[in-house]
Amino acid sequence: MNAAIRFLNDLRRIGASRDLNTVFDERLTFGQRLADRVAAVGGSWGFIIGFGVFLGAWALVNTVVLAAHAFDPFPFIFLNLMLSMLAALQAPIIMMSQNRQAAKDRLEARLDYETNLRAEAQIEELHAKIDSLHADIARLVEVRAPR
């Protein structure tokens, strides 16, 4: 949350007319960009299908092709170790990306709220001006109306 507040304060200095996504993305560090890229790749159908093919090939090679001399025979203990290590590294990286997206969403909601407040204040001001014009017109009509 503190990152979103700091970003909001910096954005006020930059000007609210710039695109929030562009400004937010310009401030990302290399590690944050990498985490977003890992999350984008790891959550894609291409990755899921490719990984499924890899797992199927691993099982096929170790059970059929290299049956007698398999480097990771069934129940594929080495493969399980690699999958566990991948999950242990990938999960926190994806969570970092999700936390940053949540901060970005909170910031966008805050900016929307502030925009709505400004619009509401301007509408109230316009209502006051229109009410003033109506009162002026009513006074003019009274003055010019013959009795």
Coordinates of N, CA, C and O in Angstrom, one line a residue, residues 1-12 14 19-25 27 107 111:
M1 N 0.8 -1.2 0.0 CA 0.0 0.0 0.0 C 0.9 1.3 0.0 O 0.5 2.2 -0.7
N2 N 2.0 1.2 0.7 CA 2.9 2.4 0.8 C 3.4 2.7 -0.6 O 3.6 3.9 -0.9
A3 N 3.7 1.7 -1.4 CA 4.2 2.0 -2.8 C 3.2 2.7 -3.6 O 3.5 3.6 -4.4
A4 N 1.9 2.3 -3.4 CA 0.8 3.0 -4.2 C 0.7 4.4 -3.7 O 0.5 5.3 -4.6
I5 N 0.8 4.7 -2.4 CA 0.7 6.1 -1.9 C 1.9 6.9 -2.4 O 1.7 8.0 -2.9
R6 N 3.1 6.4 -2.4 CA 4.2 7.1 -2.9 C 4.1 7.4 -4.4 O 4.3 8.5 -4.8
F7 N 3.6 6.4 -5.1 CA 3.4 6.6 -6.5 C 2.3 7.7 -6.8 O 2.5 8.5 -7.7
L8 N 1.3 7.7 -6.0 CA 0.2 8.7 -6.2 C 0.7 10.1 -5.9 O 0.4 11.0 -6.6
N9 N 1.6 10.2 -4.9 CA 2.2 11.5 -4.6 C 3.1 12.0 -5.7 O 3.1 13.1 -6.1
D10 N 3.9 11.0 -6.3 CA 4.8 11.3 -7.4 C 3.9 11.7 -8.6 O 4.3 12.6 -9.4
L11 N 2.8 11.0 -8.8 CA 2.0 11.2 -10.0 C 1.4 12.6 -10.0 O 1.2 13.3 -11.0
R12 N 1.1 13.2 -8.8 CA 0.6 14.5 -8.6 C 1.6 15.5 -9.1 O 1.3 16.5 -9.7
I14 N 3.9 14.8 -11.4 CA 4.1 14.6 -12.9 C 2.9 15.2 -13.6 O 3.0 15.8 -14.7
D19 N -0.9 8.7 -18.9 CA -1.5 7.4 -18.8 C -0.9 6.7 -17.6 O 0.3 6.6 -17.4
L20 N -1.8 6.3 -16.7 CA -1.3 5.6 -15.4 C -0.5 4.4 -15.7 O 0.6 4.2 -15.1
N21 N -0.9 3.6 -16.7 CA -0.1 2.3 -17.0 C 1.3 2.6 -17.5 O 2.2 2.0 -17.1
T22 N 1.4 3.7 -18.3 CA 2.7 4.0 -18.9 C 3.6 4.5 -17.7 O 4.8 4.1 -17.6
V23 N 3.1 5.4 -16.9 CA 3.9 5.9 -15.8 C 4.3 4.8 -14.8 O 5.5 4.7 -14.4
F24 N 3.4 3.9 -14.5 CA 3.6 2.8 -13.6 C 4.7 1.9 -14.2 O 5.6 1.5 -13.5
D25 N 4.6 1.6 -15.5 CA 5.5 0.6 -16.1 C 6.9 1.3 -16.2 O 7.9 0.5 -16.2
R27 N 8.4 3.0 -14.1 CA 9.1 3.0 -12.8 C 9.5 1.5 -12.3 O 10.0 1.4 -11.3
L107 N -4.3 2.0 -6.9 CA -4.0 3.3 -7.4 C -4.9 3.8 -8.4 O -5.4 4.9 -8.4
L111 N -7.3 7.1 -8.1 CA -7.4 8.1 -9.1 C -8.8 8.3 -9.7 O -9.2 9.5 -9.9

